[in-house]
PDB file of C-alpha atoms and ligand atoms in Angstrom:
ATOM      1  CA  MET C 489     102.362 115.270  57.610  1.00 51.00           C
ATOM      2  CA  ALA C 490     100.541 116.728  61.433  1.00 57.00           C
ATOM      3  CA  ASN C 491     102.789 119.560  63.695  1.00 70.00           C
ATOM      4  CA  ASP C 492     103.100 118.293  66.386  1.00 80.00           C
ATOM      5  CA  THR C 493     104.454 122.025  67.894  1.00 82.00           C
ATOM      6  CA  ASN C 494     100.502 122.615  67.208  1.00 85.00           C
ATOM      7  CA  VAL C 495      99.732 120.792  70.316  1.00 87.00           C
ATOM      8  CA  THR C 496      98.725 123.110  73.792  1.00 86.00           C
ATOM      9  CA  TRP C 497      98.436 121.242  76.586  1.00 79.00           C
ATOM     10  CA  HIS C 498      95.812 122.204  79.003  1.00 82.00           C
ATOM     11  CA  GLU C 499      95.504 122.959  82.850  1.00 83.00           C
ATOM     12  CA  HIS C 500      92.664 120.717  84.505  1.00 85.00           C
ATOM     13  CA  GLN C 501      89.471 121.612  85.977  1.00 89.00           C
ATOM     14  CA  VAL C 502      90.912 119.301  89.625  1.00 92.00           C
ATOM     15  CA  SER C 503      94.108 119.812  90.014  1.00 91.00           C
ATOM     16  CA  ARG C 504      96.588 117.922  92.147  1.00 93.00           C
ATOM     17  CA  SER C 505      97.019 119.528  95.026  1.00 93.00           C
ATOM     18  CA  ARG C 506      93.032 118.790  95.509  1.00 94.00           C
ATOM     19  CA  ARG C 507      93.069 116.004  94.485  1.00 95.00           C
ATOM     20  CA  GLU C 508      96.221 114.937  97.051  1.00 95.00           C
ATOM     21  CA  ALA C 509      94.267 116.919 100.219  1.00 95.00           C
ATOM     22  CA  LEU C 510      91.248 114.286  98.788  1.00 95.00           C
ATOM     23  CA  TYR C 511      93.236 111.535  99.233  1.00 96.00           C
ATOM     24  CA  GLY C 512      95.436 112.650 102.018  1.00 96.00           C
ATOM     25  CA  HIS C 513      98.917 111.874 101.004  1.00 97.00           C
ATOM     26  CA  LYS C 514     100.227 113.327  97.880  1.00 98.00           C
ATOM     27  CA  GLY C 515     101.293 111.416  93.967  1.00 98.00           C
ATOM     28  CA  CYS C 516     104.670 110.223  93.847  1.00 98.00           C
ATOM     29  CA  VAL C 517     106.366 107.766  91.068  1.00 98.00           C
ATOM     30  CA  ILE C 518     109.054 105.572  93.060  1.00 98.00           C
ATOM     31  CA  TRP C 519     110.830 103.384  90.229  1.00 98.00           C
ATOM     32  CA  PHE C 520     112.296 100.276  91.195  1.00 98.00           C
ATOM     33  CA  THR C 521     114.791  98.957  88.772  1.00 98.00           C
ATOM     34  CA  GLY C 522     116.930  96.158  88.968  1.00 98.00           C
ATOM     35  CA  LEU C 523     118.204  93.296  87.631  1.00 98.00           C
ATOM     36  CA  SER C 524     115.330  90.222  86.364  1.00 97.00           C
ATOM     37  CA  GLY C 525     114.396  88.611  89.402  1.00 97.00           C
ATOM     38  CA  SER C 526     116.377  90.919  91.899  1.00 98.00           C
ATOM     39  CA  GLY C 527     112.555  90.991  93.330  1.00 98.00           C
ATOM     40  CA  LYS C 528     110.740  94.033  92.116  1.00 98.00           C
ATOM     41  CA  SER C 529     107.655  92.972  91.238  1.00 97.00           C
ATOM     42  CA  THR C 530     107.447  91.314  95.078  1.00 98.00           C
ATOM     43  CA  ILE C 531     108.634  94.277  96.803  1.00 98.00           C
ATOM     44  CA  ALA C 532     105.846  96.215  95.041  1.00 98.00           C
ATOM     45  CA  ASN C 533     103.304  93.985  95.051  1.00 98.00           C
ATOM     46  CA  THR C 534     103.843  93.898  99.135  1.00 98.00           C
ATOM     47  CA  LEU C 535     104.065  97.537  99.636  1.00 98.00           C
ATOM     48  CA  ASP C 536     101.297  98.192  97.393  1.00 98.00           C
ATOM     49  CA  HIS C 537      99.472  95.831  99.522  1.00 98.00           C
ATOM     50  CA  ARG C 538     100.645  97.701 102.118  1.00 98.00           C
ATOM     51  CA  LEU C 539      99.540 101.389 101.485  1.00 98.00           C
ATOM     52  CA  HIS C 540      95.941  99.912 100.016  1.00 98.00           C
ATOM     53  CA  GLU C 541      95.121  98.238 103.876  1.00 97.00           C
ATOM     54  CA  ARG C 542      96.147 102.246 105.262  1.00 96.00           C
ATOM     55  CA  ARG C 543      93.536 103.447 102.590  1.00 96.00           C
ATOM     56  CA  ILE C 544      96.250 104.940 100.761  1.00 98.00           C
ATOM     57  CA  HIS C 545      95.874 105.213  96.636  1.00 98.00           C
ATOM     58  CA  SER C 546      98.677 103.643  95.000  1.00 98.00           C
ATOM     59  CA  ALA C 547      98.963 100.976  91.420  1.00 98.00           C
ATOM     60  CA  VAL C 548     102.152  98.973  90.776  1.00 98.00           C
ATOM     61  CA  LEU C 549     103.207  98.726  86.908  1.00 97.00           C
ATOM     62  CA  ASP C 550     104.664  96.268  85.575  1.00 91.00           C
ATOM     63  CA  GLY C 551     107.638  94.952  83.341  1.00 76.00           C
ATOM     64  CA  ASP C 552     105.770  92.150  82.357  1.00 79.00           C
ATOM     65  CA  ASN C 553     102.466  93.365  82.146  1.00 87.00           C
ATOM     66  CA  VAL C 554     103.077  96.150  80.635  1.00 93.00           C
ATOM     67  CA  ARG C 555     105.115  94.298  77.698  1.00 92.00           C
ATOM     68  CA  HIS C 556     101.961  92.347  76.967  1.00 91.00           C
ATOM     69  CA  ALA C 557      99.910  95.528  76.534  1.00 92.00           C
ATOM     70  CA  LEU C 558     101.305  99.209  76.114  1.00 94.00           C
ATOM     71  CA  ASN C 559     104.881  98.289  74.964  1.00 96.00           C
ATOM     72  CA  ALA C 560     103.936  95.136  73.212  1.00 96.00           C
ATOM     73  CA  GLY C 561     106.432  93.850  71.431  1.00 96.00           C
ATOM     74  CA  PRO C 562     105.631  92.768  67.535  1.00 96.00           C
ATOM     75  CA  GLY C 563     105.004  89.573  68.224  1.00 95.00           C
ATOM     76  CA  MET C 564     102.159  90.004  70.001  1.00 94.00           C
ATOM     77  CA  LEU C 565     101.476  92.745  67.740  1.00 96.00           C
ATOM     78  CA  LYS C 566     101.615  91.311  64.354  1.00 95.00           C
ATOM     79  CA  GLU C 567      98.141  88.836  65.166  1.00 93.00           C
ATOM     80  CA  ASN C 568      95.831  92.388  64.390  1.00 93.00           C
ATOM     81  CA  HIS C 569      98.303  94.969  63.796  1.00 96.00           C
ATOM     82  CA  GLY C 570      99.891  93.372  61.277  1.00 97.00           C
ATOM     83  CA  GLU C 571     103.860  93.757  59.970  1.00 97.00           C
ATOM     84  CA  ALA C 572     104.720  96.931  58.773  1.00 97.00           C
ATOM     85  CA  PHE C 573     102.537  98.597  62.435  1.00 97.00           C
ATOM     86  CA  ALA C 574     104.596  95.260  64.458  1.00 97.00           C
ATOM     87  CA  GLN C 575     107.611  96.056  63.585  1.00 96.00           C
ATOM     88  CA  ARG C 576     107.103  99.631  63.928  1.00 96.00           C
ATOM     89  CA  PHE C 577     105.470 100.063  67.344  1.00 96.00           C
ATOM     90  CA  GLY C 578     106.672  96.738  68.917  1.00 97.00           C
ATOM     91  CA  LEU C 579     108.933  96.337  71.840  1.00 97.00           C
ATOM     92  CA  GLY C 580     111.546  93.554  72.507  1.00 96.00           C
ATOM     93  CA  PHE C 581     115.287  94.609  74.182  1.00 97.00           C
ATOM     94  CA  SER C 582     117.341  96.925  72.280  1.00 97.00           C
ATOM     95  CA  ALA C 583     118.623  99.279  73.860  1.00 98.00           C
ATOM     96  CA  ILE C 584     116.756 101.636  72.176  1.00 98.00           C
ATOM     97  CA  ASP C 585     113.524  99.326  72.406  1.00 98.00           C
ATOM     98  CA  ARG C 586     114.508  99.775  75.668  1.00 98.00           C
ATOM     99  CA  GLU C 587     114.690 103.630  76.188  1.00 98.00           C
ATOM    100  CA  GLU C 588     111.182 104.100  74.467  1.00 98.00           C
ATOM    101  CA  ASN C 589     110.267 101.188  77.034  1.00 97.00           C
ATOM    102  CA  ILE C 590     111.438 103.543  79.681  1.00 98.00           C
ATOM    103  CA  ARG C 591     110.012 107.062  78.378  1.00 98.00           C
ATOM    104  CA  ARG C 592     106.636 105.197  77.591  1.00 97.00           C
ATOM    105  CA  ILE C 593     106.795 104.289  80.753  1.00 98.00           C
ATOM    106  CA  GLY C 594     107.841 107.500  82.356  1.00 98.00           C
ATOM    107  CA  ALA C 595     105.604 109.700  81.076  1.00 98.00           C
ATOM    108  CA  VAL C 596     102.080 106.894  82.200  1.00 97.00           C
ATOM    109  CA  ALA C 597     104.326 107.281  85.800  1.00 98.00           C
ATOM    110  CA  GLN C 598     104.193 110.941  85.674  1.00 97.00           C
ATOM    111  CA  LEU C 599     100.536 110.420  84.629  1.00 97.00           C
ATOM    112  CA  PHE C 600      99.378 108.444  87.816  1.00 97.00           C
ATOM    113  CA  SER C 601     101.762 110.133  90.264  1.00 98.00           C
ATOM    114  CA  GLU C 602      99.716 113.733  88.599  1.00 96.00           C
ATOM    115  CA  ALA C 603      96.340 112.588  89.745  1.00 96.00           C
ATOM    116  CA  GLY C 604      97.755 111.532  93.129  1.00 97.00           C
ATOM    117  CA  ILE C 605      98.277 107.634  93.390  1.00 98.00           C
ATOM    118  CA  ILE C 606     102.246 106.868  94.661  1.00 98.00           C
ATOM    119  CA  THR C 607     102.705 104.844  91.692  1.00 98.00           C
ATOM    120  CA  LEU C 608     105.096 102.331  91.507  1.00 98.00           C
ATOM    121  CA  THR C 609     107.210 100.911  88.931  1.00 98.00           C
ATOM    122  CA  ALA C 610     109.264  97.398  88.896  1.00 98.00           C
ATOM    123  CA  PHE C 611     111.536  97.557  85.257  1.00 98.00           C
ATOM    124  CA  ILE C 612     114.791  96.697  85.081  1.00 98.00           C
ATOM    125  CA  SER C 613     115.069 100.294  83.163  1.00 98.00           C
ATOM    126  CA  PRO C 614     119.036  99.039  82.942  1.00 98.00           C
ATOM    127  CA  TYR C 615     120.950 102.299  81.659  1.00 98.00           C
ATOM    128  CA  ARG C 616     120.871 105.403  83.536  1.00 98.00           C
ATOM    129  CA  ARG C 617     120.539 107.698  81.058  1.00 98.00           C
ATOM    130  CA  ASP C 618     117.463 106.654  80.526  1.00 98.00           C
ATOM    131  CA  ARG C 619     115.790 107.099  84.495  1.00 98.00           C
ATOM    132  CA  ASP C 620     117.590 110.384  84.693  1.00 98.00           C
ATOM    133  CA  MET C 621     115.588 111.396  81.720  1.00 98.00           C
ATOM    134  CA  VAL C 622     112.157 109.971  83.448  1.00 98.00           C
ATOM    135  CA  ARG C 623     113.309 111.665  86.532  1.00 98.00           C
ATOM    136  CA  GLN C 624     113.219 115.617  84.917  1.00 98.00           C
ATOM    137  CA  THR C 625     110.150 114.838  83.191  1.00 96.00           C
ATOM    138  CA  MET C 626     109.156 115.126  87.323  1.00 96.00           C
ATOM    139  CA  LYS C 627     108.952 117.876  90.361  1.00 95.00           C
ATOM    140  CA  GLU C 628     111.751 117.640  92.897  1.00 96.00           C
ATOM    141  CA  GLY C 629     111.194 114.679  95.310  1.00 96.00           C
ATOM    142  CA  GLU C 630     108.499 113.588  92.786  1.00 98.00           C
ATOM    143  CA  PHE C 631     110.554 110.753  91.516  1.00 98.00           C
ATOM    144  CA  ILE C 632     111.817 108.513  94.353  1.00 98.00           C
ATOM    145  CA  GLU C 633     114.804 106.229  92.763  1.00 98.00           C
ATOM    146  CA  VAL C 634     114.709 102.779  94.287  1.00 99.00           C
ATOM    147  CA  PHE C 635     117.925 100.307  93.703  1.00 98.00           C
ATOM    148  CA  VAL C 636     116.728  96.745  94.207  1.00 98.00           C
ATOM    149  CA  ASP C 637     120.261  94.914  94.590  1.00 98.00           C
ATOM    150  CA  THR C 638     120.602  91.927  94.690  1.00 98.00           C
ATOM    151  CA  PRO C 639     124.190  90.824  93.341  1.00 98.00           C
ATOM    152  CA  ILE C 640     123.779  88.625  90.047  1.00 98.00           C
ATOM    153  CA  GLU C 641     124.245  85.187  91.866  1.00 98.00           C
ATOM    154  CA  ILE C 642     121.579  85.489  93.919  1.00 98.00           C
ATOM    155  CA  CYS C 643     118.990  86.268  90.724  1.00 98.00           C
ATOM    156  CA  GLU C 644     120.813  83.407  88.835  1.00 98.00           C
ATOM    157  CA  THR C 645     119.706  80.852  91.672  1.00 98.00           C
ATOM    158  CA  ARG C 646     116.028  82.389  92.294  1.00 98.00           C
ATOM    159  CA  ASP C 647     115.321  82.244  88.324  1.00 97.00           C
ATOM    160  CA  PRO C 648     112.011  82.131  88.336  1.00 95.00           C
ATOM    161  CA  LYS C 649     111.247  81.737  84.781  1.00 95.00           C
ATOM    162  CA  GLY C 650     114.075  79.903  83.647  1.00 98.00           C
ATOM    163  CA  LEU C 651     115.679  82.795  81.660  1.00 98.00           C
ATOM    164  CA  TYR C 652     119.157  82.708  83.095  1.00 98.00           C
ATOM    165  CA  LYS C 653     119.440  78.693  82.503  1.00 98.00           C
ATOM    166  CA  LYS C 654     118.246  80.019  78.569  1.00 98.00           C
ATOM    167  CA  ALA C 655     120.704  83.404  79.031  1.00 98.00           C
ATOM    168  CA  ARG C 656     124.085  80.717  79.827  1.00 98.00           C
ATOM    169  CA  ALA C 657     122.755  78.608  77.358  1.00 97.00           C
ATOM    170  CA  GLY C 658     122.431  81.318  74.547  1.00 96.00           C
ATOM    171  CA  GLU C 659     119.131  80.795  73.702  1.00 98.00           C
ATOM    172  CA  ILE C 660     117.994  84.401  74.730  1.00 97.00           C
ATOM    173  CA  LYS C 661     120.355  87.084  73.436  1.00 97.00           C
ATOM    174  CA  GLY C 662     121.147  90.387  74.644  1.00 98.00           C
ATOM    175  CA  PHE C 663     119.683  89.633  78.431  1.00 98.00           C
ATOM    176  CA  THR C 664     121.145  92.306  81.316  1.00 98.00           C
ATOM    177  CA  GLY C 665     123.729  91.207  83.415  1.00 98.00           C
ATOM    178  CA  ILE C 666     124.415  88.005  81.452  1.00 98.00           C
ATOM    179  CA  ASP C 667     125.414  89.611  77.960  1.00 96.00           C
ATOM    180  CA  ASP C 668     123.819  92.777  78.719  1.00 98.00           C
ATOM    181  CA  PRO C 669     124.748  95.866  80.418  1.00 98.00           C
ATOM    182  CA  TYR C 670     123.097  97.100  83.611  1.00 98.00           C
ATOM    183  CA  GLU C 671     124.532 100.445  85.471  1.00 98.00           C
ATOM    184  CA  ALA C 672     123.521 100.274  88.924  1.00 98.00           C
ATOM    185  CA  PRO C 673     122.085 104.218  90.202  1.00 98.00           C
ATOM    186  CA  VAL C 674     125.035 106.196  91.709  1.00 97.00           C
ATOM    187  CA  SER C 675     122.761 107.888  94.123  1.00 96.00           C
ATOM    188  CA  PRO C 676     119.230 106.465  93.951  1.00 98.00           C
ATOM    189  CA  GLU C 677     116.637 108.061  96.825  1.00 98.00           C
ATOM    190  CA  LEU C 678     116.828 104.491  98.668  1.00 98.00           C
ATOM    191  CA  THR C 679     119.026 100.933  98.441  1.00 98.00           C
ATOM    192  CA  LEU C 680     117.590  98.085  99.264  1.00 98.00           C
ATOM    193  CA  TYR C 681     119.191  94.495  99.715  1.00 98.00           C
ATOM    194  CA  ALA C 682     116.866  92.110  98.455  1.00 98.00           C
ATOM    195  CA  GLY C 683     119.148  89.374  99.055  1.00 97.00           C
ATOM    196  CA  GLU C 684     120.094  89.341 102.201  1.00 97.00           C
ATOM    197  CA  LYS C 685     115.927  90.709 103.241  1.00 98.00           C
ATOM    198  CA  ASN C 686     112.470  89.872 103.107  1.00 98.00           C
ATOM    199  CA  PRO C 687     110.344  92.090 100.593  1.00 98.00           C
ATOM    200  CA  GLU C 688     107.928  92.872 104.139  1.00 98.00           C
ATOM    201  CA  THR C 689     110.809  94.180 105.708  1.00 98.00           C
ATOM    202  CA  LEU C 690     112.108  96.289 102.793  1.00 98.00           C
ATOM    203  CA  ALA C 691     108.829  97.055 102.268  1.00 98.00           C
ATOM    204  CA  ASP C 692     108.739  99.100 105.159  1.00 98.00           C
ATOM    205  CA  GLU C 693     111.944 100.988 104.828  1.00 98.00           C
ATOM    206  CA  VAL C 694     110.539 102.196 101.595  1.00 98.00           C
ATOM    207  CA  ILE C 695     107.246 103.233 104.040  1.00 98.00           C
ATOM    208  CA  GLU C 696     109.844 104.991 106.116  1.00 98.00           C
ATOM    209  CA  TYR C 697     111.171 106.809 103.913  1.00 98.00           C
ATOM    210  CA  LEU C 698     107.082 108.374 101.875  1.00 98.00           C
ATOM    211  CA  GLN C 699     107.152 108.923 106.152  1.00 98.00           C
ATOM    212  CA  VAL C 700     109.897 111.209 106.241  1.00 98.00           C
ATOM    213  CA  GLN C 701     109.503 113.216 103.330  1.00 97.00           C
ATOM    214  CA  GLY C 702     105.760 113.365 104.626  1.00 97.00           C
ATOM    215  CA  ILE C 703     104.626 112.162 101.629  1.00 98.00           C
ATOM    216  CA  VAL C 704     102.133 109.944 103.477  1.00 97.00           C
ATOM    217  CA  ALA C 705     100.864 110.335 107.230  1.00 96.00           C
ATOM    218  CA  GLN C 706     103.428 109.482 109.911  1.00 92.00           C
ATOM    219  CA  ALA C 707     100.996 106.000 110.722  1.00 84.00           C
ATOM    220  CA  ARG C 708      98.872 105.938 114.206  1.00 72.00           C
ATOM    221  CA  THR C 709     100.396 104.068 117.180  1.00 69.00           C
ATOM    222  CA  ASP C 710      96.890 103.962 118.503  1.00 65.00           C
TER     223      ASP C 710
HETATM  224  N1  PPS X1369     116.889  90.029  77.192  1.00 64.39           N
HETATM  225  C1  PPS X1369     115.634  90.343  78.466  1.00 64.39           C
HETATM  226  N2  PPS X1369     117.165  91.019  79.564  1.00 64.39           N
HETATM  227  C2  PPS X1369     115.801  91.380  80.374  1.00 64.39           C
HETATM  228  N3  PPS X1369     114.960  90.896  80.691  1.00 64.39           N
HETATM  229  C3  PPS X1369     114.524  90.391  79.974  1.00 64.39           C
HETATM  230  C4  PPS X1369     114.762  90.056  78.345  1.00 64.39           C
HETATM  231  N4  PPS X1369     114.224  89.147  77.831  1.00 64.39           N
HETATM  232  C5  PPS X1369     112.951  89.163  78.329  1.00 64.39           C
HETATM  233  N5  PPS X1369     113.043  89.280  79.754  1.00 64.39           N
HETATM  234  C6  PPS X1369     112.303  89.605  80.222  1.00 64.39           C
HETATM  235  O1  PPS X1369     110.833  90.720  80.339  1.00 64.39           O
HETATM  236  C7  PPS X1369     111.448  91.785  81.627  1.00 64.39           C
HETATM  237  C8  PPS X1369     112.152  92.501  81.889  1.00 64.39           C
HETATM  238  O2  PPS X1369     111.552  93.672  81.410  1.00 64.39           O
HETATM  239  P1  PPS X1369     111.529  95.506  81.352  1.00 64.39           P
HETATM  240  O3  PPS X1369     109.887  95.920  80.680  1.00 64.39           O
HETATM  241  O4  PPS X1369     111.739  95.679  82.832  1.00 64.39           O
HETATM  242  O5  PPS X1369     112.913  95.554  81.062  1.00 64.39           O
HETATM  243  S1  PPS X1369     113.691  96.465  80.776  1.00 64.39           S
HETATM  244  O6  PPS X1369     112.955  97.163  81.829  1.00 64.39           O
HETATM  245  O7  PPS X1369     113.333  97.442  79.462  1.00 64.39           O
HETATM  246  O8  PPS X1369     115.225  96.495  80.109  1.00 64.39           O
HETATM  247  C9  PPS X1369     112.133  90.552  83.024  1.00 64.39           C
HETATM  248  O9  PPS X1369     111.516  90.729  84.022  1.00 64.39           O
HETATM  249  P2  PPS X1369     111.975  90.914  85.089  1.00 64.39           P
HETATM  250  O10 PPS X1369     112.281  89.331  85.429  1.00 64.39           O
HETATM  251  O11 PPS X1369     110.807  90.725  85.854  1.00 64.39           O
HETATM  252  O12 PPS X1369     112.828  91.920  85.686  1.00 64.39           O
HETATM  253  C10 PPS X1369     112.045  89.508  81.761  1.00 64.39           C
HETATM  254  O13 PPS X1369     111.366  88.672  82.858  1.00 64.39           O
HETATM  255  N1  ADP X1370     113.248  89.432  99.219  1.00 64.39           N
HETATM  256  C1  ADP X1370     113.197  88.738  99.121  1.00 64.39           C
HETATM  257  N2  ADP X1370     114.180  87.497  99.656  1.00 64.39           N
HETATM  258  C2  ADP X1370     113.923  86.552  99.019  1.00 64.39           C
HETATM  259  N3  ADP X1370     113.411  86.139  97.564  1.00 64.39           N
HETATM  260  C3  ADP X1370     112.668  86.625  97.330  1.00 64.39           C
HETATM  261  C4  ADP X1370     112.600  88.439  97.185  1.00 64.39           C
HETATM  262  N4  ADP X1370     112.484  89.108  96.561  1.00 64.39           N
HETATM  263  C5  ADP X1370     112.058  87.938  95.524  1.00 64.39           C
HETATM  264  N5  ADP X1370     111.989  87.084  95.982  1.00 64.39           N
HETATM  265  C6  ADP X1370     111.286  85.972  95.205  1.00 64.39           C
HETATM  266  O1  ADP X1370     112.781  86.262  93.893  1.00 64.39           O
HETATM  267  C7  ADP X1370     112.577  85.866  92.534  1.00 64.39           C
HETATM  268  C8  ADP X1370     111.623  86.624  91.852  1.00 64.39           C
HETATM  269  O2  ADP X1370     110.817  87.387  92.451  1.00 64.39           O
HETATM  270  P1  ADP X1370     110.632  89.111  91.678  1.00 64.39           P
HETATM  271  O3  ADP X1370     109.913  90.207  92.361  1.00 64.39           O
HETATM  272  O4  ADP X1370     110.143  88.003  90.378  1.00 64.39           O
HETATM  273  O5  ADP X1370     111.514  89.741  91.281  1.00 64.39           O
HETATM  274  P2  ADP X1370     112.332  90.789  89.188  1.00 64.39           P
HETATM  275  O6  ADP X1370     110.713  91.153  89.020  1.00 64.39           O
HETATM  276  O7  ADP X1370     113.458  91.847  89.526  1.00 64.39           O
HETATM  277  O8  ADP X1370     112.449  89.706  88.431  1.00 64.39           O
HETATM  278  C9  ADP X1370     110.396  85.114  93.373  1.00 64.39           C
HETATM  279  O9  ADP X1370     110.469  84.060  93.331  1.00 64.39           O
HETATM  280  C10 ADP X1370     110.482  85.876  94.436  1.00 64.39           C
HETATM  281  O10 ADP X1370     109.385  85.489  95.533  1.00 64.39           O
END
């Protein structure tokens, strides 16, 4: 078996700070966490659009999309890679699979951020410990935890994919907020009340935070 202690980290010729100087803003990870249907993807995409309009380099990593490729489930992997591979590397929704999902996404987000990109992630990420472990891989101020605080009653009324209905009917087991835990952040950098405000207002609240922190410049008013 290969020895993973023989792997060496390489510094890149173009440093993070040179990329940030070129782009005119810093790289960071804006980590949206919240229940299914709370509004994570909608806010992340609205914010991405706002940043793009300001010529800021941003990207969105989104739960459902990432679970189609990098973190595909066993069912998706089986056809091309076979049963044994699918069972070993495919990710579902058990606590340990969610942990690995978040670990991989955290690593990818960190690489994006290192490349100077404002990286928006939209995953339920229900466990505090998993989110904290991602935070620990980043430098001070780089990981911005944003709690999308929408009451479950509202999420359940929205239910755009009909998943709450299925979970209530017992057709999905281990659904977050129904029969699986969601651990709300204790001291997130930001809390967004997405049951009360529209996505545009909430995206502006994040931009305001980025400006105050000096991650992006103040918007020009002229
Ligand atoms: N059991 C269970 N619990 C929660 N969510 C479920 C489950 N099964 C499928 N889905 C769908 O998967 C989306 C959540 O994926 P994530 O990668 O964000 O989840 S996690 O962070 O690993 O907990 C989530 O999408 P969002 O609505 O975008 O959050 C659901 O559509
Ligand atoms: N701030 C908001 N106010 C009202 N509806 C919203 C808001 N944010 C999202 N929605 C709606 O709620 C549903 C779930 O949003 P989505 O972004 O997919 O949530 P998540 O990514 O957390 O699962 C969608 O139908 C979306 O249009």
